[in-house]
Short mmCIF file of C-alpha atoms and ligand atoms in Angstrom, two decimals:
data_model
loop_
_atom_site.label_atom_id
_atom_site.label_comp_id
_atom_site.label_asym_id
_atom_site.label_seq_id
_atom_site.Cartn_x
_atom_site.Cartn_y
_atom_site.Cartn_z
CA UNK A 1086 24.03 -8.14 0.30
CA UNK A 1087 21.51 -9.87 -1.77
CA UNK A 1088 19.18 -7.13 -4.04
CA UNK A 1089 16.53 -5.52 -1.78
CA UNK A 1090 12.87 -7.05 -1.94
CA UNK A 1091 11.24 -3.60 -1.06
CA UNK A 1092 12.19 -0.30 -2.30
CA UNK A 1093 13.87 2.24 0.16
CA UNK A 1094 16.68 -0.10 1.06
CA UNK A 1095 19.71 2.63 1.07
CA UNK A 1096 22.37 0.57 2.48
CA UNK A 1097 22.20 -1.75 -0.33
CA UNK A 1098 21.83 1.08 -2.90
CA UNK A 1099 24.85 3.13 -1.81
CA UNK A 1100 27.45 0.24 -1.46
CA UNK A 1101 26.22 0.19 -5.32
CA UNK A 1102 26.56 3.92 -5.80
CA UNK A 1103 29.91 4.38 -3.85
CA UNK A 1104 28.42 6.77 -1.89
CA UNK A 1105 27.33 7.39 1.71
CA UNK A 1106 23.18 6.10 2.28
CA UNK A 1107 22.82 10.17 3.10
CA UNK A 1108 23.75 11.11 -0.58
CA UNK A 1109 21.24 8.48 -2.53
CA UNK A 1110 18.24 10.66 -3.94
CA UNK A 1111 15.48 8.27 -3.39
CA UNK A 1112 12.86 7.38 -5.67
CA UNK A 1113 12.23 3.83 -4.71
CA UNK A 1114 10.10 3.99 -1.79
CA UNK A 1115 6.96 6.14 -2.16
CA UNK A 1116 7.24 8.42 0.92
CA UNK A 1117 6.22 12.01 0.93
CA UNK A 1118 9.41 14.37 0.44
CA UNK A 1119 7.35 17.13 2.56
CA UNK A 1120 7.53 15.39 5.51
CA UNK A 1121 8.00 14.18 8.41
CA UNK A 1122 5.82 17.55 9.77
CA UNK A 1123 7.14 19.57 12.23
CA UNK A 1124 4.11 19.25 14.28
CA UNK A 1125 4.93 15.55 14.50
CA UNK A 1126 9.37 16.00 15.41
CA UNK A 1127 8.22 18.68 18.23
CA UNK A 1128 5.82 15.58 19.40
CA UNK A 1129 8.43 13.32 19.42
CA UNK A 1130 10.58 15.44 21.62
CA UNK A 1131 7.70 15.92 23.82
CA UNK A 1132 7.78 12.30 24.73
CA UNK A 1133 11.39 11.79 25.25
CA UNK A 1134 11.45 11.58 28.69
CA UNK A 1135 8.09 9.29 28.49
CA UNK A 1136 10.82 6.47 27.57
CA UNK A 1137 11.71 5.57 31.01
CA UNK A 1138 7.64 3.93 30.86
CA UNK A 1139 5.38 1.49 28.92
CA UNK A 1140 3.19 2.68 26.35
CA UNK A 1141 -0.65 3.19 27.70
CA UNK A 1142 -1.67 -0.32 26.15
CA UNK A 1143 -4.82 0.57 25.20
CA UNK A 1144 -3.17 4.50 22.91
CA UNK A 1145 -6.07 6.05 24.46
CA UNK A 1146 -4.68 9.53 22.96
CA UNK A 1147 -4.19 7.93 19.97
CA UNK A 1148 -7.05 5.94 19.42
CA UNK A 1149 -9.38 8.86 20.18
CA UNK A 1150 -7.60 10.83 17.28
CA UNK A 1151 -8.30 8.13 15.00
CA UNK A 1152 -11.75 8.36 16.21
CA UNK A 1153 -12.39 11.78 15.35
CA UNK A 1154 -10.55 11.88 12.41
CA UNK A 1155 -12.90 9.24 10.97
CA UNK A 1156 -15.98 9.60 12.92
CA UNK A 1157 -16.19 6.34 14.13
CA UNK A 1158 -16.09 4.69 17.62
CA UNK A 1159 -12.80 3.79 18.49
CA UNK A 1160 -13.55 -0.32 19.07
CA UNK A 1161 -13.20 0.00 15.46
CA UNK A 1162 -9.68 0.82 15.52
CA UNK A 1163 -6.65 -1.13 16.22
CA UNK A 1164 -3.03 1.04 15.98
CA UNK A 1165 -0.20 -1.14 14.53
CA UNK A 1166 3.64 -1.28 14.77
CA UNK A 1167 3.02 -0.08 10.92
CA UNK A 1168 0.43 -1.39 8.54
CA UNK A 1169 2.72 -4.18 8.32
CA UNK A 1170 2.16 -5.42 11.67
CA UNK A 1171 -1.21 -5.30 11.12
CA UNK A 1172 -1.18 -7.24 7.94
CA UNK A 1173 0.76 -10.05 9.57
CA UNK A 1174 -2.23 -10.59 11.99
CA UNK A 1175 -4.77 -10.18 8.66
CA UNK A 1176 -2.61 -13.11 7.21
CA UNK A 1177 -2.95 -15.50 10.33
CA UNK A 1178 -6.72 -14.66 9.44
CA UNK A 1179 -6.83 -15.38 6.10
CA UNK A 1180 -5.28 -18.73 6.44
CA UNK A 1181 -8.48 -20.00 8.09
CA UNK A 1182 -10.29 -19.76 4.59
CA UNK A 1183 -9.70 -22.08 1.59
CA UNK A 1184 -8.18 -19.26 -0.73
CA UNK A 1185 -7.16 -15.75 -0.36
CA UNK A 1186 -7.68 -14.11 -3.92
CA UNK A 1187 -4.76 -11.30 -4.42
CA UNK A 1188 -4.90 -9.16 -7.77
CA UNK A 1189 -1.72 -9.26 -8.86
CA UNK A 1190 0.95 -7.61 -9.77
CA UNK A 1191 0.84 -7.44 -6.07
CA UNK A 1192 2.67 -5.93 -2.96
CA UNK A 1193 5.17 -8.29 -1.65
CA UNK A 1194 4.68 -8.40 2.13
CA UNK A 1195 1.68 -9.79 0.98
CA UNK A 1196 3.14 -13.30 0.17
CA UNK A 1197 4.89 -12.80 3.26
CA UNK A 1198 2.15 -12.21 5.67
CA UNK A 1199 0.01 -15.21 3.71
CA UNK A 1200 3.02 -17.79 4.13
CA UNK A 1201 3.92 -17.19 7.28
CA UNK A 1202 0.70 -19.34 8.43
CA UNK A 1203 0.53 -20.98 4.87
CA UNK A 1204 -2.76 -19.09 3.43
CA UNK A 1205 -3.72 -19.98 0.24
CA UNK A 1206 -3.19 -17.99 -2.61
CA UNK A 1207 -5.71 -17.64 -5.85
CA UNK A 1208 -3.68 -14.97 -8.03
CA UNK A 1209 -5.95 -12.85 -10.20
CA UNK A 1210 -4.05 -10.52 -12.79
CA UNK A 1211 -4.87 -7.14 -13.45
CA UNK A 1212 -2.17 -6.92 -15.81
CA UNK A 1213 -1.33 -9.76 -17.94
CA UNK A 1214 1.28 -10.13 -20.99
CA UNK A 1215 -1.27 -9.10 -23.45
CA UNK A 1216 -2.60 -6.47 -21.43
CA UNK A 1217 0.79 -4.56 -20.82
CA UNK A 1218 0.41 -2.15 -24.00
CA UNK A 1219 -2.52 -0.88 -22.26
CA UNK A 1220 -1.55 1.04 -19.80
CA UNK A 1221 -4.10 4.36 -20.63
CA UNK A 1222 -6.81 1.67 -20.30
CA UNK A 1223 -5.53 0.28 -16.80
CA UNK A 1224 -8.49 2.35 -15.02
CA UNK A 1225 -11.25 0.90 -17.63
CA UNK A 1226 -9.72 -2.51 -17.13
CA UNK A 1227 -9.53 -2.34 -13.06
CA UNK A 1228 -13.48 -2.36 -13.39
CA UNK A 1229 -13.64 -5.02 -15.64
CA UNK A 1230 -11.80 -6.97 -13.89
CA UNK A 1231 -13.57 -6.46 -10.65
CA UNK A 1232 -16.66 -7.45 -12.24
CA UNK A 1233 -14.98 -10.72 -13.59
CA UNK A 1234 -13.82 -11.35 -10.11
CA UNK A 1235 -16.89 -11.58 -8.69
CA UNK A 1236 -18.33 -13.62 -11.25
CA UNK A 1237 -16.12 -16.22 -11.59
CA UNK A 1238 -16.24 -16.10 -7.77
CA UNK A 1239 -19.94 -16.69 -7.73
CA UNK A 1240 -19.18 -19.83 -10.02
CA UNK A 1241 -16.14 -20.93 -7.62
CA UNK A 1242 -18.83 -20.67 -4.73
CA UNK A 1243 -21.45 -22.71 -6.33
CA UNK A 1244 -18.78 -25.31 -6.94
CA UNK A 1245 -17.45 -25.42 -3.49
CA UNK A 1246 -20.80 -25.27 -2.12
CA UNK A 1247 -21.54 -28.54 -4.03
CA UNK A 1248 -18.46 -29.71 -3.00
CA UNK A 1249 -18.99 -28.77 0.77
CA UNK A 1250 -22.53 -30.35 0.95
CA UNK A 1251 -20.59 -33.70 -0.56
CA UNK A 1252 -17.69 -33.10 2.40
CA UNK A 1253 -18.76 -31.17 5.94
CA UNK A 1254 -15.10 -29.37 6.43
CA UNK A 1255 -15.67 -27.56 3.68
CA UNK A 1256 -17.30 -24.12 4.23
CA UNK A 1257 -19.70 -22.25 1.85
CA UNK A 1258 -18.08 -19.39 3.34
CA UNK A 1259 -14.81 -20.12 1.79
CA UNK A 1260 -12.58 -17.25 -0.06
CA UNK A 1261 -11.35 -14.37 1.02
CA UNK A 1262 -10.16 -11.20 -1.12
CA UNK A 1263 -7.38 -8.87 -0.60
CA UNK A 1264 -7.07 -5.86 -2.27
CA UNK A 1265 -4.89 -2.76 -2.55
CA UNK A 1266 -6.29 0.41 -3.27
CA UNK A 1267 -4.80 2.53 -4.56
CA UNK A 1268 -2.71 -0.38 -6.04
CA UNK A 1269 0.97 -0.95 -5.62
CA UNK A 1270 2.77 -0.64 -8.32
CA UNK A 1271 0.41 0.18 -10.95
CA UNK A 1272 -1.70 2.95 -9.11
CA UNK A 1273 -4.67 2.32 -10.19
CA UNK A 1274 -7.80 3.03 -8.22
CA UNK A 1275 -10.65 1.03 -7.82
CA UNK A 1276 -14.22 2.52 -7.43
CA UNK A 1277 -16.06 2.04 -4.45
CA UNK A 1278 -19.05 1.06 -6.44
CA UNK A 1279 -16.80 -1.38 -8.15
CA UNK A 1280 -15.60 -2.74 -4.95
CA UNK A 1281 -19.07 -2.92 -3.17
CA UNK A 1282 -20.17 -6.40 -4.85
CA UNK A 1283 -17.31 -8.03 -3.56
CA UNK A 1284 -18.26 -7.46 0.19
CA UNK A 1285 -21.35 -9.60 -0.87
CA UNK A 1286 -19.30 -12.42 -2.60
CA UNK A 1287 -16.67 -12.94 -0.37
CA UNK A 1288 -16.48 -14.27 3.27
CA UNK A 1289 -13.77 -11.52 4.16
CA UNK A 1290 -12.70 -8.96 1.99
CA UNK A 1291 -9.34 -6.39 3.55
CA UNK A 1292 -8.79 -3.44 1.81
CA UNK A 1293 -5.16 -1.91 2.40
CA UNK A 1294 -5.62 1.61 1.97
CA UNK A 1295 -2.15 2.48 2.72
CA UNK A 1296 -2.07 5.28 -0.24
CA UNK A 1297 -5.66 6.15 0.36
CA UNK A 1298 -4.99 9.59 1.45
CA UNK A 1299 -2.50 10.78 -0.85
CA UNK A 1300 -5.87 11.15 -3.26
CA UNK A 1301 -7.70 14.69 -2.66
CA UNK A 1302 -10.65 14.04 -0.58
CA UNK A 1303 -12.97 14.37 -3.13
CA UNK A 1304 -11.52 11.49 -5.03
CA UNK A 1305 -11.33 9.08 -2.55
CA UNK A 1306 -12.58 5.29 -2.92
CA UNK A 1307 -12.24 4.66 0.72
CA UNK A 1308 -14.39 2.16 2.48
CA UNK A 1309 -14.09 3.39 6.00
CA UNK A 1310 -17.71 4.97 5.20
CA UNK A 1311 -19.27 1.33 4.98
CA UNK A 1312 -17.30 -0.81 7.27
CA UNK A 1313 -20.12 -0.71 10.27
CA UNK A 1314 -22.11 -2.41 7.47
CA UNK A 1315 -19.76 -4.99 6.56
CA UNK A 1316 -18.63 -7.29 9.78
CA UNK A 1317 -16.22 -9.23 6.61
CA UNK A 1318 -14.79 -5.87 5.56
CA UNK A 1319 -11.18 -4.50 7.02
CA UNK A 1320 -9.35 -1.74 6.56
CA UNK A 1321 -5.70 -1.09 6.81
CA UNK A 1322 -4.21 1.91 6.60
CA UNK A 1323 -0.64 3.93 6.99
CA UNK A 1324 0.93 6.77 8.23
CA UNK A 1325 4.28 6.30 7.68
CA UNK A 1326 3.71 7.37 3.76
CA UNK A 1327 1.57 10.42 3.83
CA UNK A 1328 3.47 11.73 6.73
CA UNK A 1329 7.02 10.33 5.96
CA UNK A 1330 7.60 8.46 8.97
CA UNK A 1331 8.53 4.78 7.45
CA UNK A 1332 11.15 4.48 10.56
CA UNK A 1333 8.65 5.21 13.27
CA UNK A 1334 6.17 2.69 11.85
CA UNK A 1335 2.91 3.69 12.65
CA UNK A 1336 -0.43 2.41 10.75
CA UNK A 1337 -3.87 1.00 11.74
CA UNK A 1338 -6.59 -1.57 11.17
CA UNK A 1339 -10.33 -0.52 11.18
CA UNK A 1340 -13.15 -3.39 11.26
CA UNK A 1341 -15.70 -5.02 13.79
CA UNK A 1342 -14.56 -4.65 17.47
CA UNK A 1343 -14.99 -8.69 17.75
CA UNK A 1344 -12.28 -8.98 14.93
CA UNK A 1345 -9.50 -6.54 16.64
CA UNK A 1346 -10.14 -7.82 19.74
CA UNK A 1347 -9.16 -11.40 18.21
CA UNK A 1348 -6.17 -9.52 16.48
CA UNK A 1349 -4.93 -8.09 20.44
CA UNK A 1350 -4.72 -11.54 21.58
CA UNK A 1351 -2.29 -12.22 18.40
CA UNK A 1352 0.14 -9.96 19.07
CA UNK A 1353 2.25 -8.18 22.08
CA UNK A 1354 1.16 -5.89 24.23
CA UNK A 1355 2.96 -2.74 23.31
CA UNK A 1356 3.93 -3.21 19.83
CA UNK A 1357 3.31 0.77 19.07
CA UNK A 1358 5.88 2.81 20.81
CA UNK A 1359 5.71 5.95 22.67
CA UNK A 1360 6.68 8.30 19.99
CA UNK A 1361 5.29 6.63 17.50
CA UNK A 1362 1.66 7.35 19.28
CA UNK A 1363 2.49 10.97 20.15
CA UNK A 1364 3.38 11.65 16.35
CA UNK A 1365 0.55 9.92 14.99
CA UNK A 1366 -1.59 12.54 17.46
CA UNK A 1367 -0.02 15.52 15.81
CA UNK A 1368 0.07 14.15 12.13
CA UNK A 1369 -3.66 13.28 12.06
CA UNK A 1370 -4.40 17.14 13.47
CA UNK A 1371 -1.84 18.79 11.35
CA UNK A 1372 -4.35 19.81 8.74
CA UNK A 1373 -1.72 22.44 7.39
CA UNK A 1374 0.45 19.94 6.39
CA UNK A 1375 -2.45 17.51 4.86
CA UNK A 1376 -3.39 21.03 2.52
CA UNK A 1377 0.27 21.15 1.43
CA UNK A 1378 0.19 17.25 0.23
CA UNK A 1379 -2.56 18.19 -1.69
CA UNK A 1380 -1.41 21.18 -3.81
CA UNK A 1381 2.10 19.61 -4.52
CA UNK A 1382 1.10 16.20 -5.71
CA UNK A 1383 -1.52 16.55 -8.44
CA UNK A 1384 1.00 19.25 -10.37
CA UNK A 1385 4.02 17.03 -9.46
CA UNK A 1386 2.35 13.93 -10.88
CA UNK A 1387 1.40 15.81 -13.88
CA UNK A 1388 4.35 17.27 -14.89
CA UNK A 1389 6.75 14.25 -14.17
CA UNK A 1390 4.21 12.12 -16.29
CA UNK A 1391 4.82 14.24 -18.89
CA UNK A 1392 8.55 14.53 -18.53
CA UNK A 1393 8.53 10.36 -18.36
CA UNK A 1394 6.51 10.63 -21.09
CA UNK A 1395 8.71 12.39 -23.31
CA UNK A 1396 11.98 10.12 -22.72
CA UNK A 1397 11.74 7.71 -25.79
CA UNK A 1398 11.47 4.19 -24.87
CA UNK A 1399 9.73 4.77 -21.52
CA UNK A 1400 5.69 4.52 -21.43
CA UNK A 1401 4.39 5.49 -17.68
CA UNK A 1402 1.07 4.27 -16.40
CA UNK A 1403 -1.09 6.94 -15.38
CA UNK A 1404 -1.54 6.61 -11.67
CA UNK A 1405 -3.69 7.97 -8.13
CA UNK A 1406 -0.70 7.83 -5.63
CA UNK A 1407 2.64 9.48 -5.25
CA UNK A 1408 4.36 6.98 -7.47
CA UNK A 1409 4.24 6.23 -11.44
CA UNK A 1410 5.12 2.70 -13.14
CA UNK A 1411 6.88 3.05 -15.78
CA UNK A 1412 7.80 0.65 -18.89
CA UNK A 1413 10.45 0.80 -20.84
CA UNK A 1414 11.90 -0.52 -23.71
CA UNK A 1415 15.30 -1.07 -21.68
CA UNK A 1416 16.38 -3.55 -19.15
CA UNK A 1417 15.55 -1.78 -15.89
CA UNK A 1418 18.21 -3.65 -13.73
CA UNK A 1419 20.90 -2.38 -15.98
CA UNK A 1420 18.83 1.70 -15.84
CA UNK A 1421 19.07 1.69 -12.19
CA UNK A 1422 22.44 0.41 -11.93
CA UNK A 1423 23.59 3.17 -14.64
CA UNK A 1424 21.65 6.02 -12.01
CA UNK A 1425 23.02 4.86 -9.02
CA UNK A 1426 26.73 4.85 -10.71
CA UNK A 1427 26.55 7.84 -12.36
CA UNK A 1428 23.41 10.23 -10.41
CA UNK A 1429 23.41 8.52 -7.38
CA UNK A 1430 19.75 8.40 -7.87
CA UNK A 1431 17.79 4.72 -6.74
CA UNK A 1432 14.56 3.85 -8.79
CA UNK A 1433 12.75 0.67 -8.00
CA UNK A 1434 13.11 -1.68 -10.23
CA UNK A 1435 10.41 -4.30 -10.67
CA UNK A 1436 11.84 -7.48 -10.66
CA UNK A 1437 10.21 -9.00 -7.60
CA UNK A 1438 6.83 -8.44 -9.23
CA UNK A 1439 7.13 -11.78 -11.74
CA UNK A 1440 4.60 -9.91 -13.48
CA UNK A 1441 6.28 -7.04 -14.71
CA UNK A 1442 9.82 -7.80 -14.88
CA UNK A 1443 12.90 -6.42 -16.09
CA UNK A 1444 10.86 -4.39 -18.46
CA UNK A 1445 8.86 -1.80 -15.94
CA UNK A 1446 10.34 0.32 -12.79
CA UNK A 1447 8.72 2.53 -10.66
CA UNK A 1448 9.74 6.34 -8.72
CA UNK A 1449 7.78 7.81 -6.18
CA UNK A 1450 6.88 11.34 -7.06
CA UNK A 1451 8.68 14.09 -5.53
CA UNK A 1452 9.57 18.15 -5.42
CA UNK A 1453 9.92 19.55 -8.24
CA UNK A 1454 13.65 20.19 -8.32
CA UNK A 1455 13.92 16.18 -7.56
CA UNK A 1456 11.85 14.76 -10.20
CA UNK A 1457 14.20 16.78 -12.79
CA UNK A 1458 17.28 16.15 -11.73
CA UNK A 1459 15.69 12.20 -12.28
CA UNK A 1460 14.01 13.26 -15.50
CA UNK A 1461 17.61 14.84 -16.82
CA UNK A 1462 19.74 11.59 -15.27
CA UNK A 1463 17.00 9.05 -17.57
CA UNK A 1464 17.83 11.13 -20.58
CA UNK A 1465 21.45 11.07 -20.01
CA UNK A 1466 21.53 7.45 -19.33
CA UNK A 1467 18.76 6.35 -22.20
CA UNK A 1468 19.50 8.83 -25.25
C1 LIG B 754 0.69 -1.37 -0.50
C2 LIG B 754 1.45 -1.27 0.79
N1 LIG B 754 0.84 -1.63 1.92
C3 LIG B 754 1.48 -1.57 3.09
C4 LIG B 754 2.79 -1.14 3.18
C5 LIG B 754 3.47 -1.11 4.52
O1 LIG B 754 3.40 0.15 5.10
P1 LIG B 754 3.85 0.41 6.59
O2 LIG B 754 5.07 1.25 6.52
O3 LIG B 754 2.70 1.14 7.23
O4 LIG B 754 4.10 -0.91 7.26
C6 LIG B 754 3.46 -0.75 2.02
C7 LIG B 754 4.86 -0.30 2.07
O5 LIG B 754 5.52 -0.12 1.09
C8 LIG B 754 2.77 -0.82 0.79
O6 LIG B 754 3.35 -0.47 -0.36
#
């Protein structure tokens, strides 16, 4: 089996590890370790017996928990097979514009979703070779390089708009932006004030906002508040994260009703299951659960920061979400083949970001007990 694009691929990692999937301690994909909430297995029993019929195609039950949750009308909300799904129809999109800019190190569905309909990509780096050293400055720099993106977009449109008055096919309205926030794999977050500008530059800007709520409310950069302003702004989001449900697959798309409507026609009719629209009912009410994500991860973060911290030869980046990236001065490849061997522990390493390289990895954050039995495998395997 050829080395996993994504992390969370278990199969792979314990034919490595010579152990059963069941026995890998995961660190690879960032999904909760509180979950999946019992409110959302007793839903999912519930609708057992609702097997035997079709999905309602229009999740009425579901869409009008998305509604509430968000206070907005729910036209403005389109339920996916998982924010995947959803970012497959965003590529067929983005392929009708001239470029798609992506800030890059960048999730890699993203390059899948753009070349399935052969979108073209205009990579913009938020971390470069020289910029590596820098991780404390990563939030400074995410700013910075917001503002340069818009500028040098501004110049890019006066150029094409020359260009487009010389030849009619080309639109003024050319470029489109997609952006992660928070940011996989660095976890930086980008201001909303930062972001703002871009909704003015570019002809369609989508946001995935599939870590979005692992930040306490307070500190959230979300653009859900704005998007019945912006008719070029959407929204994806994910459940299957927060709520640790990356087998159900369950996520959503919020932007103008015209837009989603278009997106329907794209895809088939049902593509959200039965229990996957029951347990996205219960999750999005379980507000007991939502308190408990938010007094384990801030401490969690901290104090496996600080344990990274500590290992010499490892730097981690100081990050929003449930997961840290991590530099080191060792050859990653060869540190998570040493932990699977020896801890049966899988970190993701970052090789498919040809950014980072063999030189960075990343772990999702987990309980307490978990991140030290990782913490205590790293110093075994680096010291
Ligand atoms: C940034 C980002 N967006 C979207 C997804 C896909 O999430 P889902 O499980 O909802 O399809 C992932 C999964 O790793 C991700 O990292």
């Amino acid at each position: 089996m050829g080395k996993p694009a994504h992390g969370g691929n278990l199969v792979w990692a314990s034919a490595l590890a010579g152990c059963p999937p069941s026995a890998i301690l995961d660190f690879s994909a960032s999904i909760s370790p509180l979950g999946p909430p019992e409110s959302v297995l007793t839903a999912i029993q519930s609708q057992l017996s609702n097997l035997r019929h079709y999905p309602d195609p229009s999740y009425s039950d579901l869409s009008l928990s998305l509604s509430h949750f968000h206070n907005l009308p729910s036209e403005w909300i389109l339920p996916g097979n998982g924010s995947a799904e959803l970012l497959s129809l965003v590529g067929r999109e983005l392929s009708e514009f001239e470029t798609t800019t992506l800030i890059t190190p960048a999730f890699g569905d993203y390059y899948r979703a753009l070349a399935a309909y052969n979108a073209k990509v205009l990579e913009f780096p938020l971390i470069s070779a020289e910029l590596k050293v820098l991780s404390a400055e990563l939030k400074v720099l995410s700013a910075d390089l917001l503002e340069k993106l818009t500028t040098q977009h501004s110049e890019l449109s006066t150029h094409y708009s020359t260009l487009s008055t010389q030849h009619s096919l080309l639109s003024t309205h050319y470029s489109a932006l997609l952006l992660n926030n928070p940011h996989n794999p660095t976890g930086v977050i980008f201001s909303r004030e930062d972001i703002l500008p871009c909704l003015d530059k570019f002809a369609l800007v989508v946001i995935d906002e599939a870590f979005m709520d692992f930040l306490p409310p307070d500190e959230q950069q979300s653009l859900i508040s704005v998007v019945q302003d912006y008719p070029n702004l959407v929204i994806l989001r994910s459940l299957t994260k927060f709520y640790s449900i990356p087998g159900l697959r369950l996520g959503y798309a919020i932007a103008h009703p015209n837009r989603l409507q278009r997106y329907r026609t794209w895809r088939d009719p049902w593509s959200v299951n039965t229990l996957a629209s029951a347990a996205g009912v219960a999750a999005l009410s379980d507000t007991e659960f939502q308190a408990s994500t938010c007094s384990w991860l801030p401490k969690a973060r901290k104090e496996l920061f600080e344990g990274l911290s500590q290992i010499p030869g490892l730097q981690p980046f100081k990050g929003a979400a449930n997961f840290l990236l991590v530099q080191s001065e060792h050859s990653c490849v060869e540190l998570q083949y040493q932990l699977l061997k020896n801890h049966q522990i899988l970190i993701r390493d970052c090789q498919s970001f040809p950014q980072l390289g063999d030189r960075f990895f990343r772990v999702a954050v987990r309980t307490e007990l978990d991140n030290k039995r990782l913490l205590t495998a790293l110093q075994s395997v680096l010291l």
